[in-house]
Every structure is written in structure tokens, then in C-alpha cells.
CSV table of C-alpha atoms and ligand atoms in Angstrom, one decimal:
chain,number,residue,atom,x,y,z
A,1,MET,CA,104.6,88.5,160.4
A,2,PHE,CA,101.8,89.8,157.9
A,3,ALA,CA,98.9,88.2,158.9
A,4,GLU,CA,97.3,91.2,159.5
A,5,ASN,CA,97.7,92.1,155.5
A,6,GLN,CA,96.0,89.7,152.8
A,7,PHE,CA,97.1,90.5,150.2
A,8,LYS,CA,101.2,89.8,151.0
A,9,VAL,CA,99.7,86.5,152.3
A,10,GLU,CA,97.7,85.3,148.7
A,11,ILE,CA,101.4,86.0,147.6
A,12,ILE,CA,103.4,84.7,149.9
A,13,LYS,CA,101.4,81.5,149.5
A,14,GLU,CA,101.6,81.5,146.2
A,15,LEU,CA,105.8,81.1,146.0
A,16,PRO,CA,107.7,77.8,145.6
A,17,GLU,CA,107.8,76.6,149.2
A,18,ASP,CA,111.7,76.0,148.7
A,19,LEU,CA,111.9,79.2,147.7
A,20,ALA,CA,113.2,82.0,150.5
A,21,ILE,CA,111.5,84.9,151.2
A,22,THR,CA,113.0,88.3,151.5
A,23,VAL,CA,111.8,91.4,154.0
A,24,TYR,CA,113.1,94.5,153.9
A,25,ARG,CA,113.5,96.7,157.4
A,26,CYS,CA,113.2,100.8,157.7
A,27,GLY,CA,112.3,101.5,160.6
A,28,ASP,CA,109.5,100.1,161.8
A,29,LEU,CA,108.1,98.9,158.7
A,30,VAL,CA,109.1,95.6,157.8
A,31,ASP,CA,108.5,95.1,154.4
A,32,LEU,CA,107.6,92.4,151.9
A,33,CYS,CA,110.2,93.2,149.0
A,34,ARG,CA,113.2,92.2,146.8
A,35,GLY,CA,114.8,95.7,148.1
A,36,PRO,CA,116.8,97.7,148.6
A,37,HIS,CA,115.4,100.4,150.9
A,38,ILE,CA,117.2,103.1,151.7
A,39,PRO,CA,118.2,102.7,155.7
A,40,ASN,CA,115.9,105.4,157.0
A,41,THR,CA,113.3,108.6,155.9
A,42,SER,CA,115.5,110.9,156.9
A,43,PHE,CA,117.2,110.3,153.7
A,44,VAL,CA,114.3,111.4,152.1
A,45,LYS,CA,114.9,115.2,151.4
A,46,ALA,CA,112.2,116.0,148.9
A,47,PHE,CA,108.8,114.0,148.8
A,48,ALA,CA,105.8,114.8,146.2
A,49,CYS,CA,103.1,112.8,145.9
A,50,THR,CA,101.7,112.9,141.8
A,51,ASN,CA,99.1,111.2,142.0
A,52,ALA,CA,96.5,108.6,143.4
A,53,SER,CA,93.9,106.5,141.7
A,54,SER,CA,92.4,102.9,142.4
A,55,SER,CA,92.8,100.1,141.0
A,56,TYR,CA,92.5,96.8,141.0
A,57,TRP,CA,94.4,94.0,143.1
A,58,ARG,CA,96.5,92.1,140.8
A,59,GLY,CA,94.6,94.0,137.7
A,60,LYS,CA,91.2,91.7,137.9
A,61,ALA,CA,88.2,93.7,137.5
A,62,GLU,CA,86.9,91.0,140.0
A,63,ARG,CA,88.8,91.5,142.1
A,64,GLU,CA,89.2,94.0,145.4
A,65,SER,CA,89.3,97.7,144.3
A,66,LEU,CA,92.6,99.6,146.0
A,67,GLN,CA,93.8,102.5,146.5
A,68,ARG,CA,97.7,102.7,143.9
A,69,VAL,CA,99.4,106.3,145.2
A,70,TYR,CA,102.8,107.4,143.6
A,71,GLY,CA,104.9,109.8,145.0
A,72,VAL,CA,108.6,110.5,143.6
A,73,SER,CA,111.5,111.4,146.0
A,74,PHE,CA,114.8,113.7,145.0
A,75,PRO,CA,118.2,114.0,147.8
A,76,ASP,CA,116.8,117.8,147.4
A,77,SER,CA,114.2,119.9,146.9
A,78,LYS,CA,115.7,122.1,143.5
A,79,ARG,CA,115.9,118.6,141.5
A,80,LEU,CA,112.2,118.3,142.5
A,81,LYS,CA,111.3,121.6,141.5
A,82,ASP,CA,113.4,121.3,138.1
A,83,TYR,CA,111.7,117.6,137.8
A,84,SER,CA,107.6,118.9,138.8
A,85,ASP,CA,108.5,121.3,136.2
A,86,MET,CA,109.4,119.0,133.7
A,87,MET,CA,106.3,117.2,133.7
A,88,GLU,CA,104.1,120.6,133.7
A,89,GLU,CA,106.2,121.1,130.4
A,90,ALA,CA,105.3,117.9,129.3
A,91,GLN,CA,101.9,117.9,130.4
A,92,ARG,CA,101.5,121.4,128.2
A,93,ARG,CA,102.8,119.7,125.2
A,94,ASP,CA,100.8,116.0,125.7
A,95,HIS,CA,100.4,115.1,122.1
A,96,ARG,CA,96.7,113.8,123.1
A,97,LYS,CA,96.4,118.2,123.8
A,98,LEU,CA,98.4,119.5,121.3
A,99,GLY,CA,96.4,117.0,118.8
A,100,GLN,CA,93.1,118.1,119.3
A,101,LYS,CA,94.5,121.8,119.3
A,102,GLN,CA,95.4,121.7,116.3
A,103,GLU,CA,93.2,119.5,114.4
A,104,LEU,CA,95.8,117.0,113.9
A,105,PHE,CA,93.6,112.8,114.7
A,106,ILE,CA,91.0,112.2,116.7
A,107,PHE,CA,90.1,108.3,118.2
A,108,ASN,CA,86.4,107.1,117.9
A,109,PRO,CA,85.2,104.0,120.0
A,110,VAL,CA,83.9,102.3,116.9
A,111,SER,CA,87.0,101.1,116.2
A,112,PRO,CA,90.1,101.3,119.7
A,113,GLY,CA,93.3,102.1,118.8
A,114,CYS,CA,93.1,103.0,115.4
A,115,CYS,CA,93.8,107.2,114.4
A,116,PHE,CA,92.0,108.9,112.8
A,117,PHE,CA,94.5,111.4,111.3
A,118,LEU,CA,92.3,114.8,109.7
A,119,PRO,CA,93.7,116.7,107.2
A,120,HIS,CA,96.6,118.9,108.4
A,121,GLY,CA,97.7,115.3,110.6
A,122,ALA,CA,98.2,113.4,107.1
A,123,ARG,CA,100.4,115.9,105.8
A,124,ILE,CA,102.6,115.7,108.7
A,125,LEU,CA,102.7,111.9,107.9
A,126,ASN,CA,102.5,112.2,104.3
A,127,LYS,CA,105.5,114.4,104.7
A,128,LEU,CA,107.7,112.3,106.8
A,129,LYS,CA,106.4,109.9,103.9
A,130,THR,CA,107.9,111.4,101.6
A,131,PHE,CA,111.1,112.5,103.7
A,132,MET,CA,111.8,108.9,104.2
A,133,GLN,CA,110.9,107.7,99.6
A,134,GLN,CA,114.0,110.6,99.3
A,135,GLU,CA,115.9,109.0,101.7
A,136,TYR,CA,115.5,104.9,100.4
A,137,TRP,CA,116.1,106.7,96.9
A,138,GLU,CA,119.5,107.9,97.8
A,139,ARG,CA,120.6,104.7,99.8
A,140,GLY,CA,119.5,102.1,97.6
A,141,TYR,CA,116.4,100.8,99.1
A,142,GLU,CA,113.2,99.6,96.5
A,143,GLU,CA,110.0,100.0,97.4
A,144,VAL,CA,107.6,97.0,98.1
A,145,VAL,CA,103.9,96.9,98.4
A,146,THR,CA,102.7,93.8,100.0
A,147,PRO,CA,99.3,91.8,101.4
A,148,ASN,CA,97.8,92.7,105.1
A,149,VAL,CA,96.0,89.1,105.2
A,150,TYR,CA,97.7,85.6,104.8
A,151,ASN,CA,97.0,82.3,105.6
A,152,MET,CA,97.4,81.5,108.8
A,153,SER,CA,100.0,78.8,107.4
A,154,LEU,CA,102.6,81.8,106.4
A,155,TRP,CA,102.7,82.8,110.4
A,156,GLU,CA,103.8,79.2,111.6
A,157,THR,CA,106.3,79.5,109.0
A,158,SER,CA,107.6,82.4,110.0
A,159,GLY,CA,106.9,81.8,113.8
A,160,HIS,CA,104.5,84.2,114.5
A,161,ALA,CA,101.5,81.7,115.2
A,162,ALA,CA,103.8,80.0,117.7
A,163,ASN,CA,105.1,82.6,119.9
A,164,TYR,CA,102.9,86.5,118.9
A,165,ARG,CA,99.3,84.6,118.1
A,166,GLU,CA,97.7,86.5,121.3
A,167,ASN,CA,99.2,89.7,120.0
A,168,MET,CA,97.6,89.1,116.2
A,169,PHE,CA,94.1,89.6,114.8
A,170,VAL,CA,93.2,85.5,113.7
A,171,PHE,CA,89.6,85.6,111.6
A,172,GLU,CA,88.4,83.2,109.4
A,173,VAL,CA,88.0,83.5,105.2
A,174,ASP,CA,86.5,80.5,103.0
A,175,GLY,CA,86.9,77.6,105.8
A,176,GLN,CA,90.8,78.6,106.5
A,177,GLU,CA,92.3,81.0,109.3
A,178,VAL,CA,93.4,84.2,108.6
A,179,GLY,CA,96.1,86.8,110.4
A,180,LEU,CA,96.1,90.3,109.5
A,181,LYS,CA,99.9,91.1,109.6
A,182,PRO,CA,101.4,93.0,112.9
A,183,MET,CA,104.6,92.4,111.3
A,184,ASN,CA,106.2,93.0,107.1
A,185,CYS,CA,109.2,90.5,107.6
A,186,PRO,CA,107.0,87.0,106.6
A,187,GLY,CA,106.0,89.1,103.1
A,188,HIS,CA,109.1,90.5,102.0
A,189,CYS,CA,111.2,86.7,103.1
A,190,GLU,CA,108.0,85.2,100.1
A,191,ILE,CA,109.7,88.2,98.3
A,192,PHE,CA,113.4,87.1,98.1
A,193,ARG,CA,112.3,83.6,97.2
A,194,HIS,CA,109.8,83.7,94.7
A,195,ARG,CA,112.8,83.1,92.1
A,196,THR,CA,116.4,81.7,92.5
A,197,ARG,CA,118.6,84.6,94.2
A,198,SER,CA,122.4,85.4,93.7
A,199,TYR,CA,125.2,87.0,94.9
A,200,ARG,CA,125.0,90.1,92.7
A,201,GLU,CA,122.0,91.0,93.9
A,202,LEU,CA,122.8,91.2,97.5
A,203,PRO,CA,122.7,93.4,99.6
A,204,LEU,CA,118.6,93.9,98.7
A,205,ARG,CA,117.4,96.7,100.7
A,206,MET,CA,113.9,95.7,100.7
A,207,ALA,CA,111.4,99.0,102.2
A,208,ASP,CA,107.2,99.0,102.9
A,209,PHE,CA,104.8,101.1,104.4
A,210,GLY,CA,102.7,98.4,104.7
A,211,VAL,CA,99.7,98.8,107.1
A,212,LEU,CA,100.5,97.2,110.6
A,213,HIS,CA,98.2,95.6,113.5
A,214,ARG,CA,98.7,94.4,116.4
A,215,ASN,CA,96.4,93.2,119.1
A,216,GLU,CA,97.0,95.8,122.2
A,217,ALA,CA,94.8,95.7,125.5
A,218,SER,CA,92.4,98.0,125.3
A,219,GLY,CA,93.7,99.1,129.0
A,220,ALA,CA,96.8,100.0,127.5
A,221,LEU,CA,96.2,102.5,124.3
A,222,THR,CA,97.2,105.2,124.7
A,223,GLY,CA,97.1,108.6,121.8
A,224,LEU,CA,99.3,107.8,119.2
A,225,THR,CA,102.0,105.7,121.9
A,226,ARG,CA,100.3,102.6,122.2
A,227,VAL,CA,97.9,101.9,119.1
A,228,ARG,CA,96.2,98.6,117.2
A,229,ARG,CA,97.2,100.2,113.6
A,230,PHE,CA,99.7,101.6,112.6
A,231,VAL,CA,102.7,101.6,110.0
A,232,GLN,CA,107.0,102.0,110.2
A,233,ASP,CA,109.3,103.2,108.4
A,234,ASP,CA,109.6,99.4,107.9
A,235,ALA,CA,112.7,97.9,105.6
A,236,HIS,CA,114.5,94.8,105.2
A,237,ILE,CA,118.7,94.1,104.5
A,238,PHE,CA,119.0,91.0,102.9
A,239,CYS,CA,123.1,90.7,102.5
A,240,ARG,CA,125.5,87.7,102.7
A,241,GLU,CA,127.3,87.7,106.5
A,242,SER,CA,130.4,89.5,104.7
A,243,GLN,CA,128.4,92.7,104.5
A,244,VAL,CA,127.1,92.8,107.4
A,245,LYS,CA,129.8,95.8,108.6
A,246,ASP,CA,129.0,97.6,105.6
A,247,GLU,CA,125.1,97.7,106.1
A,248,VAL,CA,124.7,98.1,109.6
A,249,GLU,CA,127.0,101.1,108.9
A,250,GLY,CA,124.7,102.4,106.8
A,251,VAL,CA,121.7,102.3,108.8
A,252,LEU,CA,123.6,104.1,112.0
A,253,LYS,CA,124.6,106.9,109.4
A,254,PHE,CA,121.2,106.7,108.1
A,255,ILE,CA,119.6,106.9,111.8
A,256,ASP,CA,122.2,109.5,112.3
A,257,ASP,CA,121.7,112.3,109.4
A,258,VAL,CA,117.8,111.9,110.3
A,259,TYR,CA,118.0,112.6,114.1
A,260,LYS,CA,120.3,115.2,113.2
A,261,ILE,CA,117.6,116.5,111.7
A,262,PHE,CA,114.5,116.5,114.3
A,263,GLY,CA,117.7,117.6,116.7
A,264,PHE,CA,117.3,114.3,118.7
A,265,GLU,CA,120.1,113.1,120.7
A,266,TYR,CA,120.5,109.9,121.2
A,267,GLU,CA,123.1,106.6,122.5
A,268,LEU,CA,123.7,102.9,121.2
A,269,GLU,CA,123.9,99.9,123.0
A,270,LEU,CA,125.1,96.4,121.2
A,271,SER,CA,122.3,93.7,122.5
A,272,THR,CA,124.9,90.7,122.8
A,273,ARG,CA,124.2,86.1,122.2
A,274,PRO,CA,121.7,85.8,125.2
A,275,GLU,CA,121.7,82.3,126.9
A,276,ASN,CA,118.8,80.2,125.0
A,277,TYR,CA,120.4,81.6,121.5
A,278,LEU,CA,119.9,79.8,118.5
A,279,GLY,CA,122.9,78.5,115.3
A,280,ASP,CA,126.4,78.5,116.0
A,281,VAL,CA,128.4,80.3,118.2
A,282,GLU,CA,130.4,81.4,115.6
A,283,THR,CA,127.9,83.1,113.1
A,284,TRP,CA,127.0,85.2,116.5
A,285,ASN,CA,130.2,86.0,117.4
A,286,ARG,CA,131.5,87.4,113.5
A,287,ALA,CA,128.1,89.3,113.3
A,288,GLU,CA,129.1,90.7,116.8
A,289,HIS,CA,132.6,91.8,116.2
A,290,GLN,CA,130.8,93.0,112.8
A,291,LEU,CA,128.6,94.8,114.6
A,292,LYS,CA,130.5,96.5,117.1
A,293,GLU,CA,133.0,97.9,114.0
A,294,ALA,CA,130.0,99.6,113.0
A,295,LEU,CA,129.3,101.5,116.0
A,296,THR,CA,132.5,102.3,116.3
A,297,ALA,CA,133.1,103.5,112.9
A,298,SER,CA,129.9,105.9,113.7
A,299,GLY,CA,132.1,107.5,116.2
A,300,LYS,CA,129.3,107.5,118.6
A,301,PRO,CA,130.0,106.1,121.8
A,302,TRP,CA,128.2,103.1,122.8
A,303,LYS,CA,127.9,100.3,125.3
A,304,VAL,CA,127.2,96.4,125.6
A,305,ASN,CA,124.5,94.9,127.1
A,306,GLU,CA,125.2,91.6,127.8
A,307,GLY,CA,123.4,88.4,127.0
A,308,ASP,CA,120.1,90.9,125.5
A,309,GLY,CA,120.1,90.3,122.7
A,310,ALA,CA,116.8,88.3,121.1
A,311,PHE,CA,117.3,84.7,120.7
A,312,TYR,CA,117.4,84.6,117.2
A,313,GLY,CA,120.3,87.3,116.6
A,314,PRO,CA,122.3,90.4,118.2
A,315,LYS,CA,120.8,94.2,117.5
A,316,ILE,CA,121.6,97.8,118.1
A,317,ASP,CA,119.0,99.8,120.4
A,318,ILE,CA,118.6,103.4,119.5
A,319,GLY,CA,117.6,104.8,122.7
A,320,VAL,CA,116.3,109.0,121.4
A,321,PHE,CA,116.0,112.1,124.0
A,322,ASP,CA,113.8,114.8,123.0
A,323,ALA,CA,113.5,118.5,123.9
A,324,LEU,CA,112.6,117.5,127.3
A,325,LYS,CA,115.8,115.0,127.9
A,326,ARG,CA,112.7,112.0,128.0
A,327,LYS,CA,113.9,108.9,125.9
A,328,PHE,CA,112.2,106.7,123.3
A,329,GLN,CA,112.9,103.5,121.3
A,330,CYS,CA,112.5,104.6,117.5
A,331,ALA,CA,114.9,102.9,115.5
A,332,THR,CA,114.8,99.4,115.4
A,333,LEU,CA,118.2,97.8,114.5
A,334,GLN,CA,118.0,93.7,114.1
A,335,LEU,CA,119.7,91.0,112.7
A,336,ASP,CA,118.2,87.6,112.0
A,337,PHE,CA,120.0,84.8,111.4
A,338,GLN,CA,116.7,82.5,111.8
A,339,LEU,CA,113.8,83.8,109.8
A,340,PRO,CA,116.1,83.4,106.5
A,341,ILE,CA,116.0,79.5,108.0
A,342,ASN,CA,112.6,79.2,108.5
A,343,PHE,CA,111.9,80.2,105.3
A,344,LYS,CA,114.7,78.5,103.1
A,345,LEU,CA,116.1,81.7,102.0
A,346,THR,CA,119.2,81.2,99.6
A,347,TYR,CA,121.0,82.4,97.3
A,348,ALA,CA,123.9,81.2,94.4
A,349,PRO,CA,127.7,82.7,95.4
A,350,GLU,CA,130.6,82.5,92.9
A,351,GLU,CA,130.9,78.9,92.9
A,352,GLN,CA,128.7,77.0,90.8
A,353,GLY,CA,126.6,75.0,92.7
A,354,LYS,CA,126.1,75.3,95.7
A,355,LEU,CA,123.7,77.7,97.8
A,356,GLU,CA,124.0,79.8,100.3
A,357,ARG,CA,122.2,81.3,103.7
A,358,PRO,CA,121.6,85.5,103.6
A,359,VAL,CA,121.1,87.5,106.9
A,360,MET,CA,118.2,89.7,107.7
A,361,ILE,CA,118.6,93.0,108.7
A,362,HIS,CA,115.5,93.8,110.3
A,363,ARG,CA,115.7,97.8,110.3
A,364,ALA,CA,113.5,101.3,111.1
A,365,ILE,CA,114.8,104.7,111.7
A,366,LEU,CA,111.4,107.0,112.4
A,367,GLY,CA,109.9,103.6,113.8
A,368,SER,CA,105.9,103.7,113.6
A,369,PHE,CA,105.0,107.2,112.1
A,370,GLU,CA,102.1,107.4,114.4
A,371,ARG,CA,103.9,107.4,117.7
A,372,MET,CA,107.5,109.5,115.5
A,373,VAL,CA,104.0,112.0,114.9
A,374,ALA,CA,103.3,112.2,118.8
A,375,ILE,CA,106.7,112.3,120.3
A,376,LEU,CA,107.2,114.7,117.6
A,377,LEU,CA,104.5,116.7,118.6
A,378,GLU,CA,105.8,116.7,121.9
A,379,HIS,CA,109.1,117.6,121.1
A,380,TYR,CA,108.4,120.5,119.1
A,381,GLY,CA,106.5,121.6,121.8
A,382,GLY,CA,103.4,122.1,118.6
A,383,LYS,CA,106.0,124.5,117.0
A,384,TRP,CA,106.1,122.4,113.6
A,385,PRO,CA,109.3,123.5,111.6
A,386,LEU,CA,108.5,124.9,108.0
A,387,TRP,CA,109.6,121.5,106.2
A,388,LEU,CA,107.3,119.3,108.2
A,389,SER,CA,104.9,122.0,108.9
A,390,PRO,CA,100.5,121.6,108.1
A,391,ARG,CA,100.1,125.0,108.4
A,392,GLN,CA,102.7,126.6,107.0
A,393,ALA,CA,101.5,130.7,106.3
A,394,ILE,CA,98.3,132.2,106.7
A,395,VAL,CA,97.3,135.4,104.3
A,396,CYS,CA,96.3,137.9,106.6
A,397,PRO,CA,94.3,141.3,104.6
A,398,THR,CA,94.8,144.6,106.4
A,399,ALA,CA,91.5,146.9,107.3
A,400,PRO,CA,91.9,149.2,104.0
A,401,LYS,CA,91.7,152.8,105.0
A,402,PRO,CA,88.7,154.5,102.8
A,403,GLU,CA,91.7,157.3,101.3
A,404,SER,CA,93.4,154.3,100.1
A,405,GLY,CA,91.2,153.9,97.1
A,406,TYR,CA,90.9,150.3,97.9
A,407,ASN,CA,88.1,148.3,99.8
A,408,LYS,CA,87.9,145.4,101.8
A,409,GLU,CA,86.8,142.8,98.8
A,410,ALA,CA,89.7,144.3,96.6
A,411,ILE,CA,92.3,143.4,99.6
A,412,LEU,CA,90.5,140.2,99.5
A,413,GLU,CA,91.1,139.2,96.2
A,414,TYR,CA,94.9,140.0,96.6
A,415,ALA,CA,95.1,138.0,99.8
A,416,LYS,CA,93.3,134.7,97.6
A,417,GLU,CA,95.9,135.2,95.0
A,418,VAL,CA,98.6,135.7,97.1
A,419,ARG,CA,97.6,131.9,98.7
A,420,GLY,CA,97.2,130.7,94.8
A,421,LYS,CA,100.7,131.2,93.5
A,422,MET,CA,101.8,129.6,96.9
A,423,HIS,CA,100.1,126.8,96.8
A,424,LYS,CA,100.9,126.3,93.5
A,425,ALA,CA,103.9,126.1,95.1
A,426,GLY,CA,103.6,123.8,96.8
A,427,PHE,CA,103.2,125.2,100.6
A,428,TYR,CA,99.9,124.9,102.6
A,429,VAL,CA,98.7,128.2,102.8
A,430,ASP,CA,95.6,130.0,103.9
A,431,VAL,CA,93.6,133.1,103.9
A,432,ASP,CA,92.4,134.2,106.9
A,433,MET,CA,88.8,135.5,105.8
A,434,THR,CA,87.6,136.7,109.0
A,435,ASP,CA,86.6,139.7,109.8
A,436,GLU,CA,88.6,140.3,113.1
A,437,THR,CA,91.2,143.1,113.4
A,438,PHE,CA,94.8,142.9,112.0
A,439,ASN,CA,96.1,142.3,115.3
A,440,LYS,CA,93.6,139.4,116.4
A,441,LYS,CA,94.4,137.9,112.9
A,442,VAL,CA,97.8,137.7,113.7
A,443,ALA,CA,97.6,136.6,117.6
A,444,LEU,CA,95.2,133.9,116.2
A,445,ALA,CA,97.5,132.6,113.2
A,446,GLN,CA,100.6,132.8,116.2
A,447,ALA,CA,98.1,130.4,117.7
A,448,ALA,CA,97.5,128.2,115.3
A,449,GLN,CA,101.6,127.9,115.0
A,450,TYR,CA,101.3,129.2,111.2
A,451,ASN,CA,105.3,129.4,110.5
A,452,TYR,CA,104.7,132.8,108.7
A,453,ILE,CA,101.9,135.4,108.6
A,454,LEU,CA,101.7,137.3,104.9
A,455,ALA,CA,100.4,140.6,106.1
A,456,VAL,CA,98.7,142.4,102.2
A,457,GLY,CA,97.0,146.2,102.2
A,458,PRO,CA,96.9,148.5,99.7
A,459,THR,CA,100.7,149.2,99.6
A,460,GLU,CA,101.3,145.0,98.9
A,461,VAL,CA,98.1,145.7,96.4
A,462,ASN,CA,99.7,148.2,94.3
A,463,SER,CA,103.1,146.7,94.4
A,464,GLY,CA,102.3,142.8,94.7
A,465,GLU,CA,104.2,141.9,97.6
A,466,VAL,CA,103.8,140.4,100.6
A,467,THR,CA,104.7,141.6,104.3
A,468,ILE,CA,106.3,138.9,106.2
A,469,ARG,CA,106.3,137.9,109.7
A,470,VAL,CA,107.8,135.4,111.4
A,471,ARG,CA,105.4,132.6,114.2
A,472,ASP,CA,107.9,132.7,117.1
A,473,LYS,CA,109.9,136.2,117.1
A,474,LYS,CA,108.4,139.4,119.4
A,475,ASP,CA,110.5,142.1,117.8
A,476,GLN,CA,110.9,141.4,114.1
A,477,ALA,CA,112.3,142.9,111.4
A,478,LEU,CA,109.2,142.6,108.9
A,479,SER,CA,109.9,142.6,105.3
A,480,THR,CA,108.5,143.0,102.4
A,481,VAL,CA,109.0,141.4,99.4
A,482,SER,CA,107.1,139.8,96.4
A,483,VAL,CA,105.6,136.6,96.4
A,484,ASP,CA,107.9,134.6,93.9
A,485,ASP,CA,110.6,135.8,96.7
A,486,ALA,CA,108.5,134.8,99.3
A,487,ILE,CA,108.4,131.6,98.0
A,488,ARG,CA,111.9,131.2,97.3
A,489,ARG,CA,112.8,132.1,100.9
A,490,PHE,CA,110.6,129.6,101.6
A,491,ARG,CA,112.2,127.2,99.5
A,492,GLU,CA,115.2,127.9,101.0
A,493,GLU,CA,114.6,127.2,104.5
A,494,VAL,CA,113.0,123.7,103.5
A,495,ALA,CA,115.8,122.8,101.7
A,496,ALA,CA,118.1,123.7,104.7
A,497,PHE,CA,116.1,121.3,106.8
A,498,GLN,CA,116.6,118.5,104.8
B,1,ZN,ZN1,111.1,92.9,110.3
């Protein structure tokens, strides 16, 4: 049937002898395909070709080069138009473009997949980190700092050597094989077991902003969404089996609080025991029951993916929707019965002479900071809210008329003084020192996404004030206030966000 197509023949030849092969027919076309196909092409109402590129057969550079054509189809042209508009908006918001425009980060072939964060990008990363640290403070997490390089023996205990080795950077030190950590968990298990633990210490919530490395294929690296070096807002909760519900409820609340601040919608899915599970069924059942209780207590709708859990424990998947309704996976909430066994973790319960095994919960809220910066950049379309903004305000001097009694230098001096006060109060403020016209300065400041523009001229110098303009409003009521009042307003706005 497919003799005219060498590629289909190649696929067929590789299939087992006894396998039934399915084909699909659509008019004259008979395709080697799992299906389903639409019955005929009259169902295609609106169609667009979105992309065409050459690609190697089976992704192998030594094989034939083929053309790959991408297209989308919708039941009507209105929906196709909505989709195209959304894609255009997504392209305008592409974090790689905005990141370059806002001078947030760069990549360099000397270290593929590893981001160089520029000063303004680092400001955002640091804000996100301090934000998480404040949350940890209130929610009873303790931060730890752990090594990057571990002897391979640790990865053998954790199971990474057997299952994850090809994704790790492995090298030799002092004749011994070592690996850069792709995850923090094994290090946290070592901290847990470095001395005897009592039930009184549980739950133990261990947070880590450690640097992780994963050896992603170079072809898969794209901007900040797929990188080799990244940092997570990672934490592991070691708890008793009976504490799972409360802990999971706490994490779900944490996720809800944080995502509200960002303006993310999200959905919750529980993945339950797969066929190839480890451990005993009762433990799984009890844990899944607690997860369901916690999900119900969250008050959010949730659904079950039967049998979709990891072999070492059930998990809750959190799908986040950004402003363009695109779905991402950022947060993690994964129960683990296996790692505590691998690392022989125990604690002493109430009853003397006995030892019990803790349950481990892997959890992250933001996921990787790098990816979150990309998602937020696109979500906000580059318009950072004040608390996260790397450019919170710029002081723009107006050109003084000669009769005002002030010259340019005097106004600029005052502008720097204002900037000094705001800087001291902890805000990222710049001064426009160019000779552009005032209107041009404002336009440039708006394009650079400064949240506020503080105009100063002879009147402001006289009264010790600034005139505040908001970034995005077209017809705005300008307000002239003292520098201290401006600082107070900024502080209030920042506090309202968190
Ligand atoms: Zn983990």
C-alpha cells in the first residue's frame, strides 16, 4: 500500500510482525496513522498555514532532510481570527524579545542554556526570592544551603544514577565520579538523617534556593523556558503520614495566595496510583484519601487523573493560565514514599524504642525562577507591577524658562537629590540626564516601562515636591506631592500587592 513512500515503509518494517497496523482513509488519501481523521475535508472551515521548516527524518542530522508544514484549523473563521490575534500578541510579548528590550538577561554560546541575568533582571529575581523568603518566614519553613557537587554514591542511593544519569553533568574529581545536582531532595535527606529525629520536630519544612543543573539537549534550549542552569523555590516537607492532609492543605493555600498576587488562574488535578507503583496499597490509599480531603478543603474545583501518579507517590498537578490563557506547569506538589526508604530516614515516635518512616513532600510554588521570569514577562506584557518592577520611577527634569531664575544644572541637581531620597527608601529610581525635550523624555520613559515618571521643574524645586505621572494612563490627573509623600504612596502600592 505504501510502496511509493520509503519513510512509511521504513516505519512498517520496524513494527513487530504480529502487530495489527491501522490506516485511515480521508477521500483518496489513505494514511498510516493511529487516527482519528475527520470524515472528509468539508469539515475544514477555516484553515491557516502557520509555519514551514525543514527537519531531518527522525530528528537525525545524518538522515534525509524533509519539509515540515504546520497548520491550524478551526470550525469557523471567527475562531481562527481570535487564535491568530492571540498568537500575534504572544509574539509581541515573547520574553526573549522583551528581555532584550528591557535589558534583563542575555545568553552566550560560551555557556549554552545558562542565563546571564543583567542588573535589571537580577532585580526581579531578587524580589521574587525575598518575597518567597518572607512567605517562608510566616509559614514555618526553614532555609538550608546545600552543596552543588555530590559523590556519585549519593545519586546511587537516590536512584538518579539509574534513572536520570543522562540528564546530569557527571565528571571526575580526585579519581572519583561526581555529579552536579539536578534536584535538591537527596541533599535534604542527608540533612534529615544527620542525627536522630523525633516526632516533635515534624513537620520539618526545608527550603532551598540551590542552583540546579540539568543537561538538556542543546536543540531543546529556548530562552528562559528550557535551560540547563536554574534555581527553584524548592522545599521538602518531612512529615508523619497523619500530617499529610494538613501539609498539603497548607501548600495549596500557599499556591493560591501567591498566584492571586500574580493574577494567575489555575486548575488542580490529582494523579493517583499507577500500575507500576512501589510500596503497599494501604499507604497509597490513605495518602490519596488525605490529598482528596485537602483538595476539597481548598474550595477549588479539582479532578482526578486515575493512575497518572509517579511510581513513588501520588501528586497534585497545578496548571496555571496566564493573561493570554496559555497553560503552564509551575508549581509542584508530589508525595514521596520511596526516597525516605532509599535514605533509610526514620524518626522516633511517642512510643519508646520504635522508629517510624516519614513521608516526604516535594513542593515548589514558582517552579524555576528563570521560567517564572519568562512567564511573568509575557503575562504582564513587560509592564511589571510596582513591587516587582526593575524600573520603578524616573525623575525627568523640565527645561526651565530663563525668567524662572533657575538654570538646567540647578534643576538636574534637584532631580538627583530626589533620586537619592527615593533610592535610600529602597526604590529603583533613575534620573533622565539627557538634553531631550520633556515630552520626548516622558515618551522614552513610558517605552522603557518605568511605573512612574517624576517631573521636576522650577515650581517643584521651590516647593521641594515632585509631579507624578503614571506609566499607563493616557489622560491622567497629575499630582504634585512632597518627596516623602511620593515615597509613602509607593510603599502603600507595594504593600497592597503583597
Ligand atoms: Zn524534590
